[in-house]
XYZ file of C-alpha atoms in Angstrom:
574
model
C -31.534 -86.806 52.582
C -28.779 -89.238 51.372
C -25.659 -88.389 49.420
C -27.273 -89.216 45.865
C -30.222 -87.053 47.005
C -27.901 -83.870 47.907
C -26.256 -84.492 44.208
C -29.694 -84.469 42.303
C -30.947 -81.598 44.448
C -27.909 -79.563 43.668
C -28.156 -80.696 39.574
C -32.078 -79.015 40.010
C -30.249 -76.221 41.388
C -28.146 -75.374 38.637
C -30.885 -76.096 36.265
C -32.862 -73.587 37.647
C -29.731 -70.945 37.561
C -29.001 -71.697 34.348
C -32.173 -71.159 33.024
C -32.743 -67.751 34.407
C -29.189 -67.146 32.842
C -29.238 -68.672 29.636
C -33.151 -69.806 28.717
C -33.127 -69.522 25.342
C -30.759 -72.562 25.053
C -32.724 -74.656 27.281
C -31.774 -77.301 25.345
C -28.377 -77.480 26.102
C -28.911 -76.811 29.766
C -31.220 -79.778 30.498
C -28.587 -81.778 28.118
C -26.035 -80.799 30.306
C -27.854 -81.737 33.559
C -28.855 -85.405 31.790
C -25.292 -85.809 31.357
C -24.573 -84.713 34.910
C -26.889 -87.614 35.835
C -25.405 -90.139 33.744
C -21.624 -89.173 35.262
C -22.714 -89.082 38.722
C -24.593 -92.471 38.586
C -28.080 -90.798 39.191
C -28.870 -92.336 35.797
C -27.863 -95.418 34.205
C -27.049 -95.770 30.304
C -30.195 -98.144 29.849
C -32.259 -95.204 30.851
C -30.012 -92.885 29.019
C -30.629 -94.441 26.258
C -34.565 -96.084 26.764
C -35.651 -92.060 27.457
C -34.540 -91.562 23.370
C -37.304 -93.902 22.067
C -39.347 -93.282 24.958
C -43.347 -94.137 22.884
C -44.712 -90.093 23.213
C -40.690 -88.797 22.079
C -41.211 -90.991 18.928
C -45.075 -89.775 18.321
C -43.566 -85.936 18.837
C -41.098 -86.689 16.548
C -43.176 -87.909 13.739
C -46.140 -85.723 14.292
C -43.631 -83.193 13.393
C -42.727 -84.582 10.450
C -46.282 -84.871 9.329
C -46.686 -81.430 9.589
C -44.182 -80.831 7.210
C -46.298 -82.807 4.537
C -49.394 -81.136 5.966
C -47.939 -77.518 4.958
C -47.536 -78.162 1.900
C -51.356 -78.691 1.094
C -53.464 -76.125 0.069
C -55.520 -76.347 3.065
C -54.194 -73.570 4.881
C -54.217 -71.590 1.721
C -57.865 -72.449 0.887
C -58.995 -71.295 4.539
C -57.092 -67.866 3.999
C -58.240 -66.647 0.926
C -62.104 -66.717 2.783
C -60.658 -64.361 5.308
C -61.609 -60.893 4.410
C -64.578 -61.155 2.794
C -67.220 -59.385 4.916
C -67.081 -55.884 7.220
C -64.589 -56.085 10.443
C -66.256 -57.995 12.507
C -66.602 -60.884 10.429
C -63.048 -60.687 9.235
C -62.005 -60.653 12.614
C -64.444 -63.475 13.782
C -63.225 -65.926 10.749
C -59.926 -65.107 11.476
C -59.783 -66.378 15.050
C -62.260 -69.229 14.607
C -60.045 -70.503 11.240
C -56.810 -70.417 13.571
C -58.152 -71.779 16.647
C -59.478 -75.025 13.928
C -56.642 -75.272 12.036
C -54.171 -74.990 14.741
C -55.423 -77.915 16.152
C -54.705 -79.920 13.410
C -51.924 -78.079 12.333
C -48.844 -76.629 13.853
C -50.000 -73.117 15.058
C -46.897 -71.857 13.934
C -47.689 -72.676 10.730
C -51.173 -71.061 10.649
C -49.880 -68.087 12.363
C -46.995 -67.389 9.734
C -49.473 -68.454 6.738
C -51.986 -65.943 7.897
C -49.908 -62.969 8.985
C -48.771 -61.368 5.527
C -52.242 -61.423 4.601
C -53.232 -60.077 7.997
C -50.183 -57.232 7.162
C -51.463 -56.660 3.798
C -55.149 -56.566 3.826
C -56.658 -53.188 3.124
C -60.159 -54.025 4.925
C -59.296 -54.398 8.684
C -56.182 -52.873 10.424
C -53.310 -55.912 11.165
C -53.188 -54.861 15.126
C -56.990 -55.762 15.417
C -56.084 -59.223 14.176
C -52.351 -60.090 14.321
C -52.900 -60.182 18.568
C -56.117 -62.511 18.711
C -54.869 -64.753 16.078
C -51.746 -65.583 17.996
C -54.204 -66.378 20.929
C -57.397 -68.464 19.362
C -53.962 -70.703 17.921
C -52.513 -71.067 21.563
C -56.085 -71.855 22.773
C -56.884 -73.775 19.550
C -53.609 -75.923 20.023
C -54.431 -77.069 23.089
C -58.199 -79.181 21.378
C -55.650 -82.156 20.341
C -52.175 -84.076 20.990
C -51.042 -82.791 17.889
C -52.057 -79.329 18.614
C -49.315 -78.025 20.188
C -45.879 -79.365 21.118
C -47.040 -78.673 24.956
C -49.191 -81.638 24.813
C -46.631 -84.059 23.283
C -44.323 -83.198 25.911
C -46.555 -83.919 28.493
C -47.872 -87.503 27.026
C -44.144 -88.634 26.866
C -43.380 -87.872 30.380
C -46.956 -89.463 31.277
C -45.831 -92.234 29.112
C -42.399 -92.283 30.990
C -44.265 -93.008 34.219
C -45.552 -96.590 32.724
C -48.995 -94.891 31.655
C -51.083 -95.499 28.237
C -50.231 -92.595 26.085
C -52.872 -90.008 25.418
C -56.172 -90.450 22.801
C -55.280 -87.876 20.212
C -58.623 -86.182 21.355
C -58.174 -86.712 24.722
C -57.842 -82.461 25.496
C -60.715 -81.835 23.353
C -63.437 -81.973 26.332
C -61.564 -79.803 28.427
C -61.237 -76.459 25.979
C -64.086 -76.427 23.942
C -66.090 -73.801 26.433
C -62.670 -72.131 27.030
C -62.126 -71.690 23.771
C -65.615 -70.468 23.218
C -65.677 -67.795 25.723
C -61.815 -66.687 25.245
C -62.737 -66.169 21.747
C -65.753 -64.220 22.064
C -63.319 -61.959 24.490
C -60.955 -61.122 22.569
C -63.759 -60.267 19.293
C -64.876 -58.103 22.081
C -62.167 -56.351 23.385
C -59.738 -56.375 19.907
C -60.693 -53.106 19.383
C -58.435 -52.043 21.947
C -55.299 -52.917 20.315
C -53.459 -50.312 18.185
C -54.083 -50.247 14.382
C -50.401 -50.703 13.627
C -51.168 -49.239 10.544
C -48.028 -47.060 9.729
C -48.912 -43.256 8.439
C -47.211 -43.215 5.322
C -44.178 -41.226 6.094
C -43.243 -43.949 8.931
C -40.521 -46.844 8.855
C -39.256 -49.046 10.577
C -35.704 -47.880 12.416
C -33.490 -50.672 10.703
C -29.773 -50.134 11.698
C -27.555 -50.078 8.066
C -23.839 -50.315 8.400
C -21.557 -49.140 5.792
C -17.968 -48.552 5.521
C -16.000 -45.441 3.649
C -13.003 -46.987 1.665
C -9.514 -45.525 1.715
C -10.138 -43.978 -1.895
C -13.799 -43.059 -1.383
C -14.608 -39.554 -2.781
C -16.651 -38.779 0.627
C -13.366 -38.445 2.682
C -11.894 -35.301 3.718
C -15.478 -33.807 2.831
C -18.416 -32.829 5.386
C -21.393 -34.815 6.265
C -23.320 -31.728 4.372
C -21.406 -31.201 1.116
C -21.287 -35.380 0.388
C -25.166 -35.382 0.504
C -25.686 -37.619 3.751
C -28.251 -35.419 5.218
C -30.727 -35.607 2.560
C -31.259 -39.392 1.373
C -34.475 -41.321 0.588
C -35.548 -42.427 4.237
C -32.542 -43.018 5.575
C -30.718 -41.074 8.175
C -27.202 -40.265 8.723
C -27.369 -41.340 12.671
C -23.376 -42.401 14.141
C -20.042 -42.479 12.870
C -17.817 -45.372 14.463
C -14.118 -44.013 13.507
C -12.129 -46.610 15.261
C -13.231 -47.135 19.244
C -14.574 -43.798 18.885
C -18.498 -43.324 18.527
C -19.716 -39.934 17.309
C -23.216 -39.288 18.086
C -25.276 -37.735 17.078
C -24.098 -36.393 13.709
C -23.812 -32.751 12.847
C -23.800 -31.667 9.139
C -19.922 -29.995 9.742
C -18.580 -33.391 10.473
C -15.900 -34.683 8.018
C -15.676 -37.906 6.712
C -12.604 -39.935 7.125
C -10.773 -43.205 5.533
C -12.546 -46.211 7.229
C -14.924 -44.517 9.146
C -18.536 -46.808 9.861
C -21.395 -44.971 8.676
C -24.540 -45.886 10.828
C -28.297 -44.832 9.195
C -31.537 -45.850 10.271
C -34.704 -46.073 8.574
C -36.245 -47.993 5.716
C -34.419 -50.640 4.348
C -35.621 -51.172 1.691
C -34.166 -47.896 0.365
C -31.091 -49.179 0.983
C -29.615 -49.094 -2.097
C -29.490 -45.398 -2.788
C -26.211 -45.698 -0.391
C -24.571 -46.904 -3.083
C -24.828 -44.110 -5.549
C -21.799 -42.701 -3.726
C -18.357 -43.988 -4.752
C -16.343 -46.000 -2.214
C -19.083 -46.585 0.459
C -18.945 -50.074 0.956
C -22.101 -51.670 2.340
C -22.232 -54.433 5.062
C -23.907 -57.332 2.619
C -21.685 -55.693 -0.339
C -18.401 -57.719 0.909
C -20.536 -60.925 0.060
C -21.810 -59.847 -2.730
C -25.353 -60.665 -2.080
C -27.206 -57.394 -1.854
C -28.247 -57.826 -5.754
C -30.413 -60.693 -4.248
C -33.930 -60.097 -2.935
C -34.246 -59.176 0.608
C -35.378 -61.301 3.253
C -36.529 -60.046 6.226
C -35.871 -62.691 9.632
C -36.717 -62.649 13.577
C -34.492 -64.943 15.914
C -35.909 -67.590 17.745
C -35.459 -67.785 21.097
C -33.771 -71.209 21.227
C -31.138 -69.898 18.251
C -28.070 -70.727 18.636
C -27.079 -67.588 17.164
C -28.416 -65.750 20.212
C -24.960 -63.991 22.593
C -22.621 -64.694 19.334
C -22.088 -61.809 17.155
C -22.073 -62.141 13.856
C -18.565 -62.656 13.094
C -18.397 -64.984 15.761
C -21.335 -67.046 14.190
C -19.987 -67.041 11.142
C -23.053 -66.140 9.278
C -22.587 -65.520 5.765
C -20.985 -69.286 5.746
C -23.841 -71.065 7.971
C -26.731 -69.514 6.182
C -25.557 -67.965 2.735
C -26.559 -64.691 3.464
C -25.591 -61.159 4.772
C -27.048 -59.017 7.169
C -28.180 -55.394 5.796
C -29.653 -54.406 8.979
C -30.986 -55.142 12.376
C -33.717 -53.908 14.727
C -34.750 -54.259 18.121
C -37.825 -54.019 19.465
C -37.714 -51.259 22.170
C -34.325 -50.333 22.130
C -31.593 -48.552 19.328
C -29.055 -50.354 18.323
C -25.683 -48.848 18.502
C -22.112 -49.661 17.148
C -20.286 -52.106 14.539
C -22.862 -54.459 12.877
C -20.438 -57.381 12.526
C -19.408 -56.973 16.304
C -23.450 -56.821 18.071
C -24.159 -59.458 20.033
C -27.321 -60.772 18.534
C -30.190 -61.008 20.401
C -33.761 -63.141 21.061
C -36.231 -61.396 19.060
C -33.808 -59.271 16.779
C -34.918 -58.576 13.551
C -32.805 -58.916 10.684
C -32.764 -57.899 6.903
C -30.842 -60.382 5.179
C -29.362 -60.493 1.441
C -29.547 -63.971 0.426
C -27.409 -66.517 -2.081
C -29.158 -69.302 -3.732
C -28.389 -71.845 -1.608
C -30.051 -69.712 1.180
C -33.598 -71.826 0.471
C -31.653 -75.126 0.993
C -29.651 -74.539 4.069
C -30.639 -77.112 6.657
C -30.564 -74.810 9.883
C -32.889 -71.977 8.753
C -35.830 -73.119 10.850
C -33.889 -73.744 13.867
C -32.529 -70.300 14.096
C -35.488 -67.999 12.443
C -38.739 -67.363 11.632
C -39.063 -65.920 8.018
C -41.127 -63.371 7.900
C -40.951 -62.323 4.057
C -39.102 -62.289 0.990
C -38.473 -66.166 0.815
C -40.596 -68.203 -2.126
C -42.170 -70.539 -0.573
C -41.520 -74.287 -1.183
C -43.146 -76.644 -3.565
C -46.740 -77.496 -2.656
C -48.418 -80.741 -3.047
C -51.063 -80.768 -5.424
C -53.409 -83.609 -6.860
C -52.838 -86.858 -5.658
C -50.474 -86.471 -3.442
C -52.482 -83.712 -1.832
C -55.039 -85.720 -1.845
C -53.058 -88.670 -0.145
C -51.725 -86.295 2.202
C -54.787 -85.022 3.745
C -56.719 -88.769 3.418
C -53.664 -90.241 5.205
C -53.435 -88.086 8.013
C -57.414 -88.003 8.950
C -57.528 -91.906 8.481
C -54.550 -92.040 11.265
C -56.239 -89.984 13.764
C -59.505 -91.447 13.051
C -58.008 -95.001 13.500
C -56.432 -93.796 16.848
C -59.410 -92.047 18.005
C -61.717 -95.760 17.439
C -59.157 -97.399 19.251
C -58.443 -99.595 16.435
C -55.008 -98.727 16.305
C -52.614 -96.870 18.763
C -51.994 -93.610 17.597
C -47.758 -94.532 17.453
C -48.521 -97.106 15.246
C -50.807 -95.441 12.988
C -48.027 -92.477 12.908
C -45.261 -94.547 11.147
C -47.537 -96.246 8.907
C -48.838 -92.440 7.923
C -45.206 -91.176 7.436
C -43.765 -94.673 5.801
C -46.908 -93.400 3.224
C -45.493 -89.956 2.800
C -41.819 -90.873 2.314
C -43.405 -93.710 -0.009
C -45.066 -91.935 -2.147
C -42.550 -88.384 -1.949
C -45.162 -86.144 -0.293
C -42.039 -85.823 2.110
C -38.781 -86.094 1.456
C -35.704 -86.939 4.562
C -33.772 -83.956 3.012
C -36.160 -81.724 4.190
C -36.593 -83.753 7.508
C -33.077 -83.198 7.876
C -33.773 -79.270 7.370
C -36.400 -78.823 9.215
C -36.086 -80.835 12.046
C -36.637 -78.831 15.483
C -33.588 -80.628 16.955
C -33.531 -78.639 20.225
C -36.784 -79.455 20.972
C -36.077 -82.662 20.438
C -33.052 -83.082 22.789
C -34.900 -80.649 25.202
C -37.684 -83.667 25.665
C -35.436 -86.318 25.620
C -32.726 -84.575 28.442
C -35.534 -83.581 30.248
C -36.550 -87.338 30.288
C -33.232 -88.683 31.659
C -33.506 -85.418 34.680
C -37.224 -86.853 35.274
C -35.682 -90.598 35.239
C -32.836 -89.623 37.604
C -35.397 -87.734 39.973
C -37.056 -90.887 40.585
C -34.051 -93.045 40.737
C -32.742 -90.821 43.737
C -36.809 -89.800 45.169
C -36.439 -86.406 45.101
C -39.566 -85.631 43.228
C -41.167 -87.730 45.921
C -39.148 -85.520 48.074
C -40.251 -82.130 46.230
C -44.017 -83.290 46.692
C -43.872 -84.184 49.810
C -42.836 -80.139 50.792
C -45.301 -79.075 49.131
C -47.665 -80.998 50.693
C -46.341 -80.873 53.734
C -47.298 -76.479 53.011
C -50.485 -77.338 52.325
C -50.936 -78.916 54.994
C -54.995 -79.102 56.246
C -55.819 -77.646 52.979
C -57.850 -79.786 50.267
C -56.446 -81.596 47.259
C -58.110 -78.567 45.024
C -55.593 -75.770 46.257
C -52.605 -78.412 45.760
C -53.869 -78.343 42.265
C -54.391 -74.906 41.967
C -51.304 -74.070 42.817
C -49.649 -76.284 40.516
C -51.837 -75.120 37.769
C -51.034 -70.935 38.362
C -47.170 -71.922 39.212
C -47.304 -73.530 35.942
C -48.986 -70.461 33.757
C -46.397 -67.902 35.410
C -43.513 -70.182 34.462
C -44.445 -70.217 31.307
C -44.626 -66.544 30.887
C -40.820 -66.623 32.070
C -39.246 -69.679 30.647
C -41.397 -70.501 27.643
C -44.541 -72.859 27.136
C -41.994 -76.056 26.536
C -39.356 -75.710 29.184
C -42.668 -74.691 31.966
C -44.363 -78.374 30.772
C -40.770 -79.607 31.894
C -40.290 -78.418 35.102
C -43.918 -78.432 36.433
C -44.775 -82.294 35.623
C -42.753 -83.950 37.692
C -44.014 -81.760 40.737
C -47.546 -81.933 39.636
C -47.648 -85.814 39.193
C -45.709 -86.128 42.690
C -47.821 -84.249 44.996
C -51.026 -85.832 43.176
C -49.599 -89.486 44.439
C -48.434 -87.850 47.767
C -52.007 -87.162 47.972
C -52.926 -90.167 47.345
C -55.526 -88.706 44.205
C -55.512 -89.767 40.542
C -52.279 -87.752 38.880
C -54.056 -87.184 35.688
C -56.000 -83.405 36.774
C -52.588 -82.597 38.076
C -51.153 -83.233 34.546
C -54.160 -81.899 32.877
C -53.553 -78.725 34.568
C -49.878 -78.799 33.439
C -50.535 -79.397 30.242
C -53.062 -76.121 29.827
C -51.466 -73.711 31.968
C -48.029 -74.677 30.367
C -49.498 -73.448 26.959
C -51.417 -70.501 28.588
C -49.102 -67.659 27.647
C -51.488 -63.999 26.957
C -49.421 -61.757 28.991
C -45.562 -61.970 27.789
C -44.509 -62.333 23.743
C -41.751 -64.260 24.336
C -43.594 -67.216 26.892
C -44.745 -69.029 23.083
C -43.542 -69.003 20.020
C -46.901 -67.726 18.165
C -46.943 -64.460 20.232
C -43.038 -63.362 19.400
C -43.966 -64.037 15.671
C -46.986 -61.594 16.105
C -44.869 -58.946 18.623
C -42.612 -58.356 14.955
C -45.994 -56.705 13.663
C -45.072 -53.631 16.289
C -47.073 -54.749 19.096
C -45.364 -53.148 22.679
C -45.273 -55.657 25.718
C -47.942 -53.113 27.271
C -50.013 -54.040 24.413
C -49.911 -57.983 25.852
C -50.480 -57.064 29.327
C -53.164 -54.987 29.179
C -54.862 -57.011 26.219
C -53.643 -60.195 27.341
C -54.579 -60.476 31.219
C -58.518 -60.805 30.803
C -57.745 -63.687 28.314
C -55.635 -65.462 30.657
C -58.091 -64.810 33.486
C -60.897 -66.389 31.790
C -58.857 -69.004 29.921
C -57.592 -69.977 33.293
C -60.477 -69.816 35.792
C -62.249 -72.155 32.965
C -59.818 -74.656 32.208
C -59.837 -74.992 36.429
C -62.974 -75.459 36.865
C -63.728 -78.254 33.606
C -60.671 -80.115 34.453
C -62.155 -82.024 37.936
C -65.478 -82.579 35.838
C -63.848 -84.297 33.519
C -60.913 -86.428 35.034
C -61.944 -86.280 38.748
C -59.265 -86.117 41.695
């Protein structure tokens, strides 16, 4: 190996590291490597700046903003209100067979958030028998098109990257229609394993509440028993935090003192009753904002908020709102709210201002769970030009009449035209990191070939599998893939596999495109861990358990996988 190739090897290095440290920014960790490349020459600024407008990173972008139009129909609105007519089983048959369609159309996310207060609030059918295989038939269903899922789009700009024709927009479609089929009818058959998550009526949530005794508060010098703290409406008196002491747990003989952090748990929404008593300053109350409906959040993965605390994120100014509380799934909380470190997955009750709505950076940090009106829909023509617009661009693409880039800015020229869509809310909703995730991820690809280390990469590989056919090679790329993704996310997985999986296919001297087939699929097969795609941590806030996706989840991704295998040689042969 030459000097160039030692740099670029160790760059892969500390990609790797830095993911395992930090991979819910990896964003900003495959930014940092591009820029390694650029300063150390493994890249040059035309290909720094070619990989930004690279064909499939312009279709991902404005698929993306197509979907924003696309929510705003009443489409996914129309499909939910036919949900829960009919006894359990066909509830629970119409709701995975609606997600797994619409989510190929659709963002998943979408469909999945659309469909899970109804899921929550329907009185027919518990919301664990559902919440679980909904997340699933839209992973699955995701995977039918290009647009499905941002998986795909990842992989047809790096195939584009490598000087091939971008994808057909129904060029996945073949591959997971018996997969889909059969992982389906699984999980109808095996749903009613899950837990109910039907809460008995006496049970809440453990929400961690903050509030703070003022100097002149009539609690102080006074016992936990005679102010009343051990008998409020579903809230209980857990901690004290008087200075850097923690007092735990709390005994009725304990005396209140100036400035001493009262910590409850329990139902939030009761929070309010805390201030019936005089000089107990709530959390949200030094904003102001706890007059304002509650909103209850869950922090993406990829949030920048996540390792900041929030003081240090300075969240009543980035997002006009306070917190009220926090929760963690599988583990208590424990000390000053303002000073946690917020984590992936946190749950947060938020009191918000009016400008809350508006704030350009809510998508990129949360998903929104309730409490927040949502925005305007389209309705008659513009609905109607929405829907027409976007099924005359695929179809065009599909025919081959046009390519499906150029039908794409045509489509979104129409929305911004005729104010289906708007660039202030492209500006707000943007995903930006997944943006610069593709794009760095581009230049590291770029600079791998510049220096041959993929080549180099492949060639180990192949070198250990040695005497073996072409079909374990791609085996093993395909499960290496689906376990990645259960660690690092569905995105970051699509990443790191394609550049291996294209390599060893020419090393073998085979057509590349089963190799990034089986990328593609096993990069978006994630039915064991809540956090590998973004559709199963949405569903894990209903009160699902990790156990709960491991023992439900592994005959999915058994079937899913030894099918998608199998059909992918059929239909692109090595």
């Amino acid at each position: 190996m030459g000097f160039e190739q030692w740099l670029m090897a160790a760059v892969m290095l500390a990609i790797v590291l830095a993911l395992l440290r930090f991979g819910h920014q990896a964003a900003k960790v495959f930014a940092g490597a591009a820029l390694s490349c650029l300063a150390l020459s493994l890249l040059s600024i035309d290909d720094f700046l070619a990989n930004a407008v690279n064909p499939g990173l312009v279709a991902l972008s404005l698929l993306i903003c197509c979907s924003f139009a696309l929510e705003r129909t009443s489409i996914l609105r129309v499909l939910a209100r036919r949900l829960f007519d009919g006894g359990d089983t066909q509830v629970a048959t119409k709701v995975v067979s609606i997600g797994a369609f619409a989510s190929a159309f659709l963002s998943n996310t979408a469909v999945v958030a659309t469909f899970m207060s109804l899921i929550k609030n329907n009185r027919n059918t518990a919301p664990g028998k559902l919440l679980l295989p909904l997340s699933y038939a839209a992973i699955i269903g995701g995977t039918a098109t290009l647009g499905g899922t941002s998986t795909n789009l990842i992989v047809h700009s790096m195939w584009i990257e490598q000087g091939h024709q971008g994808f057909n927009f129904f060029a996945f479609t073949p591959v997971v229609i018996l997969p889909l089929v059969a992982c389906l009818g699984l999980i109808l058959w095996r749903r009613h394993r899950l837990p109910d998550l039907t809460p008995p009526p006496q049970q809440v949530l453990d929400y961690f509440v903050e509030a703070k005794v003022s100097k002149d508060s009539a609690l102080v010098g006074k016992s936990v028993q005679h102010n009343g703290l051990r008998n409020l409406d579903d809230l209980f008196l857990v901690e004290i935090l008087r200075g850097e002491t923690l007092i735990t747990p709390v005994t009725p003989g304990d005396v209140i003192q100036p400035g001493d952090c009262l910590i409850f748990s329990g139902d939030v929404t009761k929070v309010n009753c805390l201030k019936q008593f005089s000089g107990l300053e709530l959390f949200a109350d030094k904003a102001q904002l706890l007059a304002q409906n509650l909103t209850e959040v869950l922090v993406r993965t990829d949030s920048p908020l996540v390792g900041k605390s929030l003081k240090e994120a300075g969240f009543r100014a980035k997002f006009d709102a306070a917190v009220v509380a926090i929760r963690r799934q599988g583990e208590r909380v424990s000390g000053k709210l303002g000073q946690l470190i917020i984590k992936e997955g946190d749950f947060l009750v938020l009191a918000v201002g009016n400008d809350f709505a508006k704030r350009n950076n809510l998508s990129k940090n949360f998903f929104v769970l309730s409490g927040m009106v949502p925005d305007t829909l389209l309705s008659g023509w513009r609905e109607r030009l929405t829907l027409l617009g976007f099924f005359a661009a695929i179809g065009l693409s599909a025919l081959g009449v046009l390519p499906l880039l150029h039908c794409l800015i045509f489509y979104v020229a129409l929305l911004l035209g005729s104010g289906s869509l708007s660039m202030a809310e492209i500006r707000r909703r943007f995903p930006v990191n997944l943006w610069l995730l593709v794009w760095s991820a581009l230049c590291v690809a770029t600079a791998l070939g510049n220096t041959g280390i993929d080549s180099l990469l492949a060639g180990a590989i192949n070198h250990l599998l040695d005497g073996q056919s072409v079909l374990w090679a791609y085996i093993f790329i395909f499960i290496a893939t689906m376990m990645l993704t259960e660690l690092v996310t569905n995105n970051v997985a699509a990443v790191l596999s394609f550049p291996i999986g294209y390599h060893v296919a020419l090393g073998l001297g085979v057509d590349p495109m089963p190799f990034v087939m089986a990328v593609a699929f096993a990069a978006s097969g994630s039915f064991i861990s809540p956090f590998g795609y973004q559709t199963n941590m949405m569903v894990y806030s209903g009160g699902y358990r990790l156990a709960d996706f491991v023992r439900f989840g592994w005959p999915v991704s058994l079937l899913y996988g030894a099918l998608v295998l199998l059909i992918i040689p059929c239909i692109f042969p090595f």
